[in-house]
Structure formats: C-alpha cells, structure tokens
Amino acid sequence: MEMLTKHDLEIFRVRIISDLEKMLEANLNQAYGDFSWLRSKAVRMMMDISPATLQNLRITGKIRFKKVLGSYYYNKEDLLKLFEDEN
C-alpha cells in the first residue's frame, strides 16, 4: 500500500482541472463554434465572469458589442484575443 501526500493530491487536482477545462473548451467550441457574435450568458459562461465584469469589459472598450432588442452580443474574435492577452 502506498501513502498519498499533499503533493500527490495537488498534482491530481491540477490534472482534473486541466481535463475539465479541455472538455469545457471542446463543448463550447462545438456549441458556439459557428457564431461570430455571442450573447452575454454564453460569454459569461465561457469566461467564468460575473455580469458586472462583462459590463466593465464592454464599457472600457476591451470587447466589441452590439445591442439588439435589449440583448447584448459580443464579438467572438475579441474574446479570443482577450484570452490570448491574458495568457
């Protein structure tokens, strides 16, 4: 029988998170891959951010948006660029 250490558990946690992120990214690409503009809810889920953070990104001009019948739509290319800038 082997003993588990905190380090072993940390490595396991990192692997699980990495696998989940890959699965989520694959699902989002499949679900939203063909759209160049995304609704607020999809953007918040994809970026795991609050409505206030999304509003701040909109106000500061970091991402383009369109308002159609009271709903905001965000440019997918801007979001991908924002992700690249963060990494």
mmCIF file of C-alpha atoms in Angstrom:
data_model
loop_
_atom_site.group_PDB
_atom_site.id
_atom_site.type_symbol
_atom_site.label_atom_id
_atom_site.label_comp_id
_atom_site.label_asym_id
_atom_site.label_seq_id
_atom_site.Cartn_x
_atom_site.Cartn_y
_atom_site.Cartn_z
ATOM 1 C CA MET A 1 0.000 0.000 0.000
ATOM 2 C CA GLU A 2 1.280 3.482 -0.922
ATOM 3 C CA MET A 3 0.850 6.658 1.074
ATOM 4 C CA LEU A 4 -0.686 9.692 -0.550
ATOM 5 C CA THR A 5 0.926 13.035 0.129
ATOM 6 C CA LYS A 6 -0.430 16.557 -0.191
ATOM 7 C CA HIS A 7 1.797 16.934 -3.232
ATOM 8 C CA ASP A 8 0.207 13.858 -4.862
ATOM 9 C CA LEU A 9 -3.256 15.285 -4.241
ATOM 10 C CA GLU A 10 -2.223 18.664 -5.657
ATOM 11 C CA ILE A 11 -0.946 17.014 -8.853
ATOM 12 C CA PHE A 12 -4.208 15.077 -9.100
ATOM 13 C CA ARG A 13 -6.231 18.275 -8.629
ATOM 14 C CA VAL A 14 -4.288 20.093 -11.358
ATOM 15 C CA ARG A 15 -4.822 17.194 -13.771
ATOM 16 C CA ILE A 16 -8.554 17.089 -13.082
ATOM 17 C CA ILE A 17 -8.904 20.845 -13.593
ATOM 18 C CA SER A 18 -6.908 20.679 -16.806
ATOM 19 C CA ASP A 19 -9.053 17.823 -18.137
ATOM 20 C CA LEU A 20 -12.256 19.657 -17.218
ATOM 21 C CA GLU A 21 -11.059 22.841 -18.933
ATOM 22 C CA LYS A 22 -10.274 20.883 -22.107
ATOM 23 C CA MET A 23 -13.698 19.233 -22.061
ATOM 24 C CA LEU A 24 -15.452 22.547 -21.465
ATOM 25 C CA GLU A 25 -13.499 24.230 -24.243
ATOM 26 C CA ALA A 26 -14.366 21.401 -26.645
ATOM 27 C CA ASN A 27 -18.055 21.659 -25.710
ATOM 28 C CA LEU A 28 -18.077 25.440 -26.114
ATOM 29 C CA ASN A 29 -16.326 25.211 -29.467
ATOM 30 C CA GLN A 30 -18.871 22.660 -30.591
ATOM 31 C CA ALA A 31 -21.808 24.681 -29.291
ATOM 32 C CA TYR A 32 -20.651 28.167 -30.345
ATOM 33 C CA GLY A 33 -18.033 27.497 -32.992
ATOM 34 C CA ASP A 34 -20.111 28.714 -35.933
ATOM 35 C CA PHE A 35 -21.223 32.005 -34.402
ATOM 36 C CA SER A 36 -19.149 35.152 -34.637
ATOM 37 C CA TRP A 37 -21.322 37.005 -32.074
ATOM 38 C CA LEU A 38 -22.244 35.541 -28.683
ATOM 39 C CA ARG A 39 -24.919 36.548 -26.166
ATOM 40 C CA SER A 40 -23.983 37.754 -22.695
ATOM 41 C CA LYS A 41 -24.828 34.489 -20.933
ATOM 42 C CA ALA A 42 -22.624 32.441 -23.283
ATOM 43 C CA VAL A 43 -19.734 34.882 -22.807
ATOM 44 C CA ARG A 44 -20.083 34.834 -19.005
ATOM 45 C CA MET A 45 -20.111 31.026 -19.001
ATOM 46 C CA MET A 46 -17.165 30.802 -21.378
ATOM 47 C CA MET A 47 -15.057 33.297 -19.430
ATOM 48 C CA ASP A 48 -16.455 32.388 -15.980
ATOM 49 C CA ILE A 49 -17.094 36.033 -15.123
ATOM 50 C CA SER A 50 -19.878 37.990 -13.468
ATOM 51 C CA PRO A 51 -22.328 40.281 -15.293
ATOM 52 C CA ALA A 52 -20.537 43.287 -13.756
ATOM 53 C CA THR A 53 -17.168 42.167 -15.120
ATOM 54 C CA LEU A 54 -18.662 41.714 -18.566
ATOM 55 C CA GLN A 55 -20.206 45.177 -18.342
ATOM 56 C CA ASN A 56 -16.802 46.588 -17.353
ATOM 57 C CA LEU A 57 -15.158 44.951 -20.387
ATOM 58 C CA ARG A 58 -17.884 46.478 -22.558
ATOM 59 C CA ILE A 59 -17.598 49.962 -21.032
ATOM 60 C CA THR A 60 -13.796 50.052 -21.250
ATOM 61 C CA GLY A 61 -13.964 49.017 -24.915
ATOM 62 C CA LYS A 62 -11.945 45.826 -24.500
ATOM 63 C CA ILE A 63 -14.574 43.886 -26.452
ATOM 64 C CA ARG A 64 -16.942 44.978 -29.201
ATOM 65 C CA PHE A 65 -20.657 44.559 -28.690
ATOM 66 C CA LYS A 66 -23.991 45.123 -30.353
ATOM 67 C CA LYS A 67 -27.269 45.749 -28.614
ATOM 68 C CA VAL A 68 -30.225 44.169 -30.370
ATOM 69 C CA LEU A 69 -33.701 44.433 -28.839
ATOM 70 C CA GLY A 70 -32.261 44.863 -25.359
ATOM 71 C CA SER A 71 -29.776 41.957 -25.581
ATOM 72 C CA TYR A 72 -26.034 42.428 -25.847
ATOM 73 C CA TYR A 73 -23.976 40.424 -28.335
ATOM 74 C CA TYR A 74 -20.186 40.231 -28.172
ATOM 75 C CA ASN A 75 -17.637 39.617 -30.910
ATOM 76 C CA LYS A 76 -16.068 36.167 -30.602
ATOM 77 C CA GLU A 77 -12.765 37.312 -32.135
ATOM 78 C CA ASP A 78 -12.405 39.994 -29.450
ATOM 79 C CA LEU A 79 -12.994 37.394 -26.736
ATOM 80 C CA LEU A 80 -10.376 35.060 -28.189
ATOM 81 C CA LYS A 81 -7.915 37.959 -28.419
ATOM 82 C CA LEU A 82 -8.661 38.860 -24.798
ATOM 83 C CA PHE A 83 -7.909 35.258 -23.778
ATOM 84 C CA GLU A 84 -4.591 35.370 -25.654
ATOM 85 C CA ASP A 85 -3.644 38.655 -23.984
ATOM 86 C CA GLU A 86 -4.390 37.204 -20.519
ATOM 87 C CA ASN A 87 -2.148 34.152 -21.088
#
